């Protein structure tokens, strides 16, 4: 007789029990970080039903199937309410793929190595920031791979997300703004740069960029198209202190001047037609303590685009489109069953004029990445949804491969959806091989600081 060790509903009861106790302890069968530390594979931490969409749905869905309005109710509990609405009512389709259990294919390798190497080194200090136990700034990797509460989840995300888990990144991006039907009203091309000043694992000197230990990172962007925006650039210098908003600057080639960007601009669209605010750009999006009333409101599996989304085989890297009235509103997205995650809710306590009442961020327990956030209006209704698409990219014949990249690497940012539930508008973003102006993508390039991350740099770029 075959004995079923984990009967029907066992994992659901496990997660409900954890939630009831207020406990965050990643891993169901064994502590997750211990399992990952052995060989990089997370399989031993979970029963089969959390590692396979086919097992989870008892054979009703399997890798290779496509979620449509006809079958999406089978996994309604695995999707956020906006994604469910998109599939059910707006003709979006989502391809299901097998769950990836090799965590080295779900996060940047230097970041994962630093996470394991520095385990137990970091703590939340009396000021609420992350410090090593001898009082120094973060030295790299996920400081809380076995996070015990919502604050630790948000802090590790705030340290890493805008540099996309590398010491530096440049993303040659294109953005399409569509109306509710999916018709494109505006397109933009720009390069986004993130440069880490502490917690460095690859760029020398490490772990700190001398003279910048009081900063967390520097972000920069430069528009290259359309012509009337070309040369407009911006610079954000983020304090290490998670109570302080970044110092934001913008350069206009028309006035030849740099101006300071006011804090309230975090809740405004940056360009005509956009369906998102600056505050939507990551799991926290803003310094952690400009939000508050943190709590974990969900614990268990969910669907997310955490791998399978490499688009380097498509001409000019432009992903096929689906859904909307015209059939061209959403990227064709590949999602896996994430075996365990947390949903963290936070409220904009530092923004009296915020249009949001709260934000929810979904965290993948295996990596700490937040591939999905949903914000809610003042009445508590869904407002903006943000999705990030990832993959472990492997070079294949016929691909237009990113210049200067190794033949295999974890792609920290491939495409994004930013969706406005009120208007039905969509902002789609994705990286291209090269954008107007000749800019390309890069990872861990030390030259990015001098080329993009100073006031002189954005003034020079905008000429």
Short mmCIF file of C-alpha atoms in Angstrom, two decimals:
data_model
loop_
_atom_site.label_atom_id
_atom_site.label_comp_id
_atom_site.label_asym_id
_atom_site.label_seq_id
_atom_site.Cartn_x
_atom_site.Cartn_y
_atom_site.Cartn_z
CA UNK A 1 0.00 0.00 0.00
CA UNK A 2 1.33 3.48 -0.93
CA UNK A 3 1.18 5.90 1.98
CA UNK A 4 0.64 9.54 1.04
CA UNK A 5 2.77 11.52 3.48
CA UNK A 6 1.31 14.92 2.65
CA UNK A 7 -2.42 14.58 2.12
CA UNK A 8 -4.84 16.96 0.48
CA UNK A 9 -4.73 20.43 2.01
CA UNK A 10 -1.63 19.72 4.09
CA UNK A 11 0.42 22.63 2.73
CA UNK A 12 -2.51 25.01 2.91
CA UNK A 13 -2.98 24.15 6.57
CA UNK A 14 0.77 24.61 7.12
CA UNK A 15 0.77 28.14 5.71
CA UNK A 16 -2.41 29.08 7.57
CA UNK A 17 -0.88 27.82 10.80
CA UNK A 18 2.27 29.88 10.20
CA UNK A 19 0.18 32.97 9.49
CA UNK A 20 -1.88 32.39 12.61
CA UNK A 21 1.25 32.23 14.74
CA UNK A 22 2.74 35.30 13.08
CA UNK A 23 5.74 33.20 12.07
CA UNK A 24 7.88 33.67 8.96
CA UNK A 25 9.97 30.55 8.44
CA UNK A 26 10.70 29.86 4.77
CA UNK A 27 10.67 26.21 3.82
CA UNK A 28 7.97 23.64 4.53
CA UNK A 29 9.90 20.39 5.01
CA UNK A 30 13.24 21.96 5.97
CA UNK A 31 14.55 25.51 6.51
CA UNK A 32 14.83 26.95 3.01
CA UNK A 33 18.15 28.75 3.34
CA UNK A 34 19.77 25.61 4.79
CA UNK A 35 18.55 23.61 1.81
CA UNK A 36 19.76 26.20 -0.71
CA UNK A 37 23.12 26.37 1.04
CA UNK A 38 23.77 22.66 0.43
CA UNK A 39 23.69 22.62 -3.38
CA UNK A 40 21.67 25.61 -4.58
CA UNK A 41 18.52 23.57 -5.15
CA UNK A 42 15.33 24.26 -3.18
CA UNK A 43 13.50 20.97 -3.89
CA UNK A 44 14.13 19.39 -0.50
CA UNK A 45 12.34 22.25 1.25
CA UNK A 46 8.95 21.54 -0.36
CA UNK A 47 6.47 18.72 -1.00
CA UNK A 48 5.67 17.82 -4.63
CA UNK A 49 2.43 19.84 -4.81
CA UNK A 50 4.41 23.09 -4.33
CA UNK A 51 6.97 22.23 -7.01
CA UNK A 52 4.59 21.40 -9.85
CA UNK A 53 1.56 23.22 -11.21
CA UNK A 54 0.33 19.83 -12.42
CA UNK A 55 0.49 18.37 -8.91
CA UNK A 56 -0.98 21.52 -7.38
CA UNK A 57 -4.02 21.44 -9.70
CA UNK A 58 -4.29 17.61 -9.60
CA UNK A 59 -3.59 17.33 -13.30
CA UNK A 60 -6.02 20.00 -14.46
CA UNK A 61 -3.13 22.23 -15.64
CA UNK A 62 0.45 21.42 -16.58
CA UNK A 63 3.56 23.15 -17.94
CA UNK A 64 2.93 24.11 -21.55
CA UNK A 65 -0.71 24.99 -20.93
CA UNK A 66 -1.99 28.53 -21.42
CA UNK A 67 -4.16 30.35 -18.92
CA UNK A 68 -7.21 31.89 -20.56
CA UNK A 69 -10.61 33.10 -19.43
CA UNK A 70 -11.85 29.51 -19.71
CA UNK A 71 -9.45 27.97 -17.17
CA UNK A 72 -8.05 30.79 -15.04
CA UNK A 73 -10.46 30.05 -12.20
CA UNK A 74 -8.47 26.87 -11.53
CA UNK A 75 -5.62 29.06 -10.23
CA UNK A 76 -7.48 32.13 -9.06
CA UNK A 77 -5.91 31.68 -5.60
CA UNK A 78 -2.41 31.87 -7.15
CA UNK A 79 -2.87 35.18 -8.98
CA UNK A 80 -3.22 38.72 -7.72
CA UNK A 81 -6.67 40.17 -8.32
CA UNK A 82 -5.52 42.40 -11.18
CA UNK A 83 -3.83 39.61 -13.16
CA UNK A 84 -6.91 37.46 -12.64
CA UNK A 85 -9.11 40.28 -14.01
CA UNK A 86 -6.79 40.74 -17.01
CA UNK A 87 -7.09 37.08 -18.00
CA UNK A 88 -10.77 36.75 -17.16
CA UNK A 89 -11.98 39.99 -18.73
CA UNK A 90 -9.30 41.52 -20.99
CA UNK A 91 -8.19 38.52 -23.06
CA UNK A 92 -4.73 38.28 -21.52
CA UNK A 93 -3.07 34.87 -21.83
CA UNK A 94 -0.32 33.50 -19.58
CA UNK A 95 1.87 30.53 -20.49
CA UNK A 96 2.61 28.07 -17.68
CA UNK A 97 6.09 26.60 -17.33
CA UNK A 98 7.76 24.18 -14.93
CA UNK A 99 8.99 25.46 -11.58
CA UNK A 100 12.73 26.16 -11.51
CA UNK A 101 14.33 24.66 -8.39
CA UNK A 102 17.95 25.67 -9.06
CA UNK A 103 18.09 28.99 -7.19
CA UNK A 104 21.31 29.99 -8.99
CA UNK A 105 19.10 30.44 -12.08
CA UNK A 106 16.69 32.73 -10.21
CA UNK A 107 19.09 35.39 -8.91
CA UNK A 108 22.47 36.93 -9.76
CA UNK A 109 25.25 34.49 -8.87
CA UNK A 110 27.47 37.01 -6.98
CA UNK A 111 24.43 38.09 -4.96
CA UNK A 112 23.52 34.49 -4.07
CA UNK A 113 27.12 33.70 -3.11
CA UNK A 114 27.25 36.80 -0.89
CA UNK A 115 23.93 35.84 0.69
CA UNK A 116 25.29 32.47 1.76
CA UNK A 117 28.70 33.84 2.72
CA UNK A 118 27.31 36.68 4.85
CA UNK A 119 24.46 34.79 6.48
CA UNK A 120 23.97 35.99 10.05
CA UNK A 121 26.21 39.04 9.63
CA UNK A 122 23.45 41.68 9.38
CA UNK A 123 20.84 42.99 11.76
CA UNK A 124 18.28 45.78 11.99
CA UNK A 125 19.82 48.52 14.12
CA UNK A 126 18.09 50.77 16.67
CA UNK A 127 17.59 53.34 13.87
CA UNK A 128 15.75 50.77 11.75
CA UNK A 129 18.50 50.47 9.13
CA UNK A 130 20.58 47.44 8.17
CA UNK A 131 24.00 47.18 9.81
CA UNK A 132 26.58 44.49 10.28
CA UNK A 133 26.97 43.31 13.86
CA UNK A 134 30.06 45.54 14.19
CA UNK A 135 28.07 48.60 13.10
CA UNK A 136 29.05 48.92 9.42
CA UNK A 137 26.76 49.31 6.38
CA UNK A 138 25.50 46.29 4.47
CA UNK A 139 28.28 44.22 2.87
CA UNK A 140 26.35 42.39 0.15
CA UNK A 141 23.84 39.66 -0.60
CA UNK A 142 20.42 39.27 0.99
CA UNK A 143 20.91 40.46 4.59
CA UNK A 144 17.83 38.51 5.74
CA UNK A 145 17.51 35.30 3.68
CA UNK A 146 15.52 33.83 6.55
CA UNK A 147 13.47 37.00 7.16
CA UNK A 148 11.38 36.89 10.32
CA UNK A 149 9.00 39.79 9.63
CA UNK A 150 7.69 42.25 7.06
CA UNK A 151 10.31 44.89 7.89
CA UNK A 152 13.19 42.53 7.09
CA UNK A 153 11.56 41.56 3.79
CA UNK A 154 11.12 45.22 2.82
CA UNK A 155 14.62 46.23 3.92
CA UNK A 156 16.38 43.55 1.88
CA UNK A 157 14.32 44.55 -1.14
CA UNK A 158 15.08 48.26 -0.63
CA UNK A 159 18.82 47.57 -0.56
CA UNK A 160 18.87 45.68 -3.83
CA UNK A 161 15.99 46.24 -6.20
CA UNK A 162 16.89 49.38 -8.14
CA UNK A 163 20.35 48.06 -8.99
CA UNK A 164 18.62 44.86 -10.06
CA UNK A 165 20.81 42.62 -7.86
CA UNK A 166 24.10 43.53 -9.56
CA UNK A 167 26.63 46.17 -8.52
CA UNK A 168 25.73 48.19 -11.59
CA UNK A 169 23.34 47.84 -14.50
CA UNK A 170 22.44 49.75 -17.62
CA UNK A 171 19.17 48.93 -19.35
CA UNK A 172 18.58 50.13 -22.91
CA UNK A 173 14.81 50.37 -22.66
CA UNK A 174 11.77 51.00 -24.80
CA UNK A 175 8.39 51.88 -23.31
CA UNK A 176 5.05 51.59 -25.05
CA UNK A 177 2.03 53.45 -23.60
CA UNK A 178 -1.30 51.97 -24.66
CA UNK A 179 -4.90 52.97 -24.19
CA UNK A 180 -7.49 50.59 -22.71
CA UNK A 181 -7.91 48.78 -26.04
CA UNK A 182 -4.16 48.18 -26.39
CA UNK A 183 -3.47 50.79 -29.08
CA UNK A 184 -0.10 52.51 -28.61
CA UNK A 185 -0.36 56.26 -28.02
CA UNK A 186 3.28 57.02 -27.13
CA UNK A 187 6.66 55.30 -27.30
CA UNK A 188 9.86 56.27 -25.52
CA UNK A 189 13.46 55.09 -25.56
CA UNK A 190 15.81 55.67 -22.64
CA UNK A 191 18.71 54.16 -20.81
CA UNK A 192 18.30 53.44 -17.10
CA UNK A 193 21.39 53.06 -14.91
CA UNK A 194 21.69 51.76 -11.37
CA UNK A 195 24.98 51.98 -9.48
CA UNK A 196 25.52 50.47 -6.03
CA UNK A 197 27.71 52.34 -3.53
CA UNK A 198 27.58 49.85 -0.63
CA UNK A 199 27.06 46.10 -0.45
CA UNK A 200 29.22 45.63 -3.55
CA UNK A 201 30.17 42.05 -4.42
CA UNK A 202 31.88 42.43 -7.82
CA UNK A 203 33.09 45.96 -8.51
CA UNK A 204 36.27 47.14 -6.84
CA UNK A 205 36.68 48.51 -4.30
CA UNK A 206 34.21 46.42 -2.34
CA UNK A 207 32.06 46.30 -0.32
CA UNK A 208 32.01 50.14 -0.33
CA UNK A 209 32.62 52.87 -2.92
CA UNK A 210 34.95 55.25 -1.04
CA UNK A 211 33.34 58.49 0.02
CA UNK A 212 29.83 57.18 -0.62
CA UNK A 213 29.28 54.98 2.42
CA UNK A 214 26.37 57.17 3.51
CA UNK A 215 24.59 56.49 0.22
CA UNK A 216 22.85 53.32 -0.91
CA UNK A 217 22.84 53.70 -4.68
CA UNK A 218 22.66 56.18 -7.55
CA UNK A 219 20.10 55.88 -10.33
CA UNK A 220 20.23 57.76 -13.60
CA UNK A 221 18.20 57.87 -16.80
CA UNK A 222 18.53 59.53 -20.19
CA UNK A 223 15.81 59.81 -22.85
CA UNK A 224 16.98 59.36 -26.44
CA UNK A 225 13.60 59.24 -28.24
CA UNK A 226 11.24 60.83 -29.24
CA UNK A 227 13.09 63.90 -30.43
CA UNK A 228 11.20 66.36 -28.20
CA UNK A 229 12.36 64.45 -25.08
CA UNK A 230 15.84 63.52 -26.28
CA UNK A 231 18.50 64.74 -23.88
CA UNK A 232 16.26 64.97 -20.83
CA UNK A 233 18.06 63.20 -18.01
CA UNK A 234 17.66 62.59 -14.31
CA UNK A 235 19.73 61.58 -11.31
CA UNK A 236 18.59 60.12 -7.98
CA UNK A 237 21.01 59.82 -5.06
CA UNK A 238 19.60 57.46 -2.44
CA UNK A 239 20.59 57.83 1.19
CA UNK A 240 21.51 54.72 3.15
CA UNK A 241 19.04 55.91 5.78
CA UNK A 242 15.65 54.39 4.94
CA UNK A 243 13.86 57.34 6.55
CA UNK A 244 15.12 59.81 3.90
CA UNK A 245 13.82 60.37 0.40
CA UNK A 246 16.38 60.38 -2.42
CA UNK A 247 17.77 63.64 -3.74
CA UNK A 248 16.37 63.85 -7.24
CA UNK A 249 17.65 66.10 -10.04
CA UNK A 250 16.58 66.61 -13.66
CA UNK A 251 18.39 68.22 -16.59
CA UNK A 252 16.54 69.86 -19.49
CA UNK A 253 18.44 70.45 -22.75
CA UNK A 254 16.01 73.28 -23.54
CA UNK A 255 16.93 75.36 -20.48
CA UNK A 256 20.45 73.88 -20.04
CA UNK A 257 19.73 73.78 -16.32
CA UNK A 258 19.55 71.17 -13.59
CA UNK A 259 16.60 71.47 -11.21
CA UNK A 260 15.65 69.65 -8.04
CA UNK A 261 12.63 67.35 -8.37
CA UNK A 262 10.04 67.79 -5.57
CA UNK A 263 9.12 64.83 -3.38
CA UNK A 264 5.46 64.85 -4.44
CA UNK A 265 6.56 63.91 -7.97
CA UNK A 266 6.84 60.32 -6.71
CA UNK A 267 3.07 60.12 -7.22
CA UNK A 268 2.97 61.68 -10.68
CA UNK A 269 3.47 60.16 -14.11
CA UNK A 270 6.87 61.06 -15.53
CA UNK A 271 5.87 61.19 -19.20
CA UNK A 272 2.59 61.59 -21.14
CA UNK A 273 0.53 58.41 -21.29
CA UNK A 274 2.39 56.52 -18.57
CA UNK A 275 0.38 54.21 -16.32
CA UNK A 276 2.71 54.32 -13.32
CA UNK A 277 4.35 56.54 -10.70
CA UNK A 278 7.96 56.58 -9.46
CA UNK A 279 6.71 55.05 -6.22
CA UNK A 280 5.65 51.93 -8.16
CA UNK A 281 9.16 51.07 -9.30
CA UNK A 282 10.00 48.34 -6.77
CA UNK A 283 8.61 46.26 -3.90
CA UNK A 284 9.15 49.11 -1.50
CA UNK A 285 9.51 51.73 -4.25
CA UNK A 286 10.40 54.43 -1.77
CA UNK A 287 12.58 54.45 1.34
CA UNK A 288 11.01 51.87 3.63
CA UNK A 289 10.07 54.14 6.53
CA UNK A 290 8.23 56.68 4.40
CA UNK A 291 5.65 53.87 4.51
CA UNK A 292 4.40 52.12 7.62
CA UNK A 293 1.88 49.78 9.28
CA UNK A 294 3.75 46.84 7.75
CA UNK A 295 2.17 43.42 7.95
CA UNK A 296 2.30 40.06 6.23
CA UNK A 297 -1.16 39.36 4.82
CA UNK A 298 -0.40 36.28 2.73
CA UNK A 299 1.88 33.24 2.86
CA UNK A 300 1.97 30.42 0.32
CA UNK A 301 2.50 29.65 -3.37
CA UNK A 302 1.74 32.07 -6.21
CA UNK A 303 2.28 32.45 -9.96
CA UNK A 304 4.97 34.85 -11.20
CA UNK A 305 7.25 35.46 -14.19
CA UNK A 306 10.41 34.55 -12.29
CA UNK A 307 11.99 32.66 -15.18
CA UNK A 308 11.32 31.60 -18.77
CA UNK A 309 11.04 35.12 -20.20
CA UNK A 310 14.28 35.57 -22.15
CA UNK A 311 13.30 37.32 -25.38
CA UNK A 312 16.69 37.54 -27.11
CA UNK A 313 15.48 35.18 -29.86
CA UNK A 314 12.82 37.60 -31.12
CA UNK A 315 13.68 40.21 -33.80
CA UNK A 316 14.91 43.34 -32.04
CA UNK A 317 13.91 41.55 -28.80
CA UNK A 318 10.27 42.59 -29.18
CA UNK A 319 8.04 40.09 -27.38
CA UNK A 320 4.82 38.78 -29.02
CA UNK A 321 1.69 40.49 -27.74
CA UNK A 322 -1.69 39.19 -26.60
CA UNK A 323 -4.95 40.43 -25.11
CA UNK A 324 -6.85 43.67 -25.03
CA UNK A 325 -9.44 44.59 -27.62
CA UNK A 326 -6.81 44.66 -30.38
CA UNK A 327 -4.88 41.55 -29.26
CA UNK A 328 -1.69 43.58 -28.68
CA UNK A 329 -1.89 44.92 -25.14
CA UNK A 330 0.12 42.50 -22.96
CA UNK A 331 3.46 40.79 -23.42
CA UNK A 332 3.12 37.05 -23.79
CA UNK A 333 4.24 36.09 -20.31
CA UNK A 334 5.65 32.85 -18.93
CA UNK A 335 4.89 32.11 -15.29
CA UNK A 336 5.89 29.36 -12.90
CA UNK A 337 4.46 28.14 -9.63
CA UNK A 338 6.55 29.87 -6.97
CA UNK A 339 6.46 27.31 -4.15
CA UNK A 340 6.45 29.82 -1.32
CA UNK A 341 6.07 33.55 -1.00
CA UNK A 342 4.89 36.32 1.28
CA UNK A 343 2.47 39.15 0.59
CA UNK A 344 3.49 42.26 2.53
CA UNK A 345 1.09 45.16 2.97
CA UNK A 346 2.28 48.71 3.72
CA UNK A 347 0.61 52.12 3.98
CA UNK A 348 1.99 55.52 2.81
CA UNK A 349 2.36 57.07 6.27
CA UNK A 350 4.92 59.63 5.07
CA UNK A 351 2.84 60.98 2.19
CA UNK A 352 -0.28 62.92 3.26
CA UNK A 353 -1.23 63.56 -0.37
CA UNK A 354 -0.64 60.02 -1.63
CA UNK A 355 -3.35 58.72 -3.98
CA UNK A 356 -2.76 55.28 -2.47
CA UNK A 357 -4.27 53.80 0.69
CA UNK A 358 -1.90 50.84 0.68
CA UNK A 359 0.47 48.72 -1.38
CA UNK A 360 0.94 44.97 -1.48
CA UNK A 361 4.19 43.36 -2.57
CA UNK A 362 4.62 39.64 -3.35
CA UNK A 363 8.02 38.23 -2.29
CA UNK A 364 9.56 35.01 -3.60
CA UNK A 365 10.89 33.25 -0.48
CA UNK A 366 13.67 31.57 -2.49
CA UNK A 367 15.35 34.81 -3.52
CA UNK A 368 13.72 37.74 -1.73
CA UNK A 369 12.75 39.22 -5.10
CA UNK A 370 9.39 40.99 -5.33
CA UNK A 371 8.20 40.26 -8.91
CA UNK A 372 4.78 41.82 -8.35
CA UNK A 373 3.16 44.75 -6.56
CA UNK A 374 -0.39 46.08 -6.49
CA UNK A 375 -1.36 49.49 -5.13
CA UNK A 376 -4.83 50.49 -3.96
CA UNK A 377 -6.68 53.80 -4.18
CA UNK A 378 -8.05 55.74 -1.22
CA UNK A 379 -11.20 53.59 -1.31
CA UNK A 380 -9.17 50.38 -1.13
CA UNK A 381 -9.74 49.38 -4.76
CA UNK A 382 -6.88 48.09 -6.99
CA UNK A 383 -5.16 50.98 -8.76
CA UNK A 384 -1.73 50.17 -10.23
CA UNK A 385 -0.22 46.75 -10.85
CA UNK A 386 3.49 46.25 -11.61
CA UNK A 387 4.97 42.97 -12.89
CA UNK A 388 8.63 42.19 -13.59
CA UNK A 389 9.74 39.36 -15.93
CA UNK A 390 13.00 37.46 -15.39
CA UNK A 391 15.00 34.56 -16.80
CA UNK A 392 18.34 32.80 -16.81
CA UNK A 393 19.57 33.63 -20.31
CA UNK A 394 21.53 31.04 -22.28
CA UNK A 395 23.03 31.88 -25.66
CA UNK A 396 21.59 29.88 -28.55
CA UNK A 397 22.22 29.94 -32.33
CA UNK A 398 20.41 32.76 -34.05
CA UNK A 399 20.01 34.94 -30.97
CA UNK A 400 20.98 38.59 -31.06
CA UNK A 401 23.06 38.34 -27.90
CA UNK A 402 23.68 41.32 -25.59
CA UNK A 403 27.04 42.88 -26.42
CA UNK A 404 29.77 42.07 -23.91
CA UNK A 405 27.68 39.61 -21.88
CA UNK A 406 28.78 36.06 -20.99
CA UNK A 407 27.11 33.15 -22.77
CA UNK A 408 24.98 32.48 -19.69
CA UNK A 409 23.75 34.94 -17.06
CA UNK A 410 20.75 35.75 -14.90
CA UNK A 411 18.82 38.54 -16.60
CA UNK A 412 17.64 40.82 -13.81
CA UNK A 413 15.28 42.87 -15.94
CA UNK A 414 13.82 41.82 -19.25
CA UNK A 415 10.32 43.24 -19.47
CA UNK A 416 7.72 44.90 -17.27
CA UNK A 417 4.00 45.57 -17.15
CA UNK A 418 2.68 48.67 -15.42
CA UNK A 419 -1.11 48.64 -15.52
CA UNK A 420 -3.67 51.23 -14.43
CA UNK A 421 -6.81 49.43 -13.29
CA UNK A 422 -8.89 52.62 -13.30
CA UNK A 423 -8.23 53.70 -16.88
CA UNK A 424 -7.22 50.39 -18.43
CA UNK A 425 -4.01 51.98 -19.70
CA UNK A 426 -0.84 49.90 -19.91
CA UNK A 427 2.84 50.81 -19.85
CA UNK A 428 4.96 48.02 -21.32
CA UNK A 429 8.73 48.25 -20.89
CA UNK A 430 11.46 46.04 -22.25
CA UNK A 431 15.15 46.08 -23.03
CA UNK A 432 16.31 46.23 -26.65
CA UNK A 433 19.71 45.25 -28.10
CA UNK A 434 20.39 48.94 -28.74
CA UNK A 435 18.34 52.13 -28.55
CA UNK A 436 18.50 55.45 -30.36
CA UNK A 437 21.85 57.03 -29.53
CA UNK A 438 23.66 53.68 -29.59
CA UNK A 439 23.22 52.83 -25.91
CA UNK A 440 23.34 49.15 -24.90
CA UNK A 441 22.81 46.99 -21.81
CA UNK A 442 25.52 46.10 -19.33
CA UNK A 443 26.14 44.49 -15.94
CA UNK A 444 28.86 45.38 -13.44
CA UNK A 445 30.54 47.98 -15.64
CA UNK A 446 32.60 50.34 -13.41
CA UNK A 447 32.50 53.11 -16.03
CA UNK A 448 28.78 53.68 -15.46
CA UNK A 449 29.41 55.93 -12.45
CA UNK A 450 31.49 58.45 -14.38
CA UNK A 451 29.37 58.22 -17.53
CA UNK A 452 25.92 58.54 -15.93
CA UNK A 453 25.90 58.99 -12.15
CA UNK A 454 27.04 62.55 -11.42
CA UNK A 455 25.48 65.96 -12.00
CA UNK A 456 28.20 66.74 -14.57
CA UNK A 457 27.37 63.46 -16.32
CA UNK A 458 23.65 64.16 -16.78
CA UNK A 459 24.45 67.70 -17.94
CA UNK A 460 26.94 66.35 -20.48
CA UNK A 461 24.59 63.57 -21.68
CA UNK A 462 21.79 66.05 -22.27
CA UNK A 463 23.66 68.30 -24.65
#
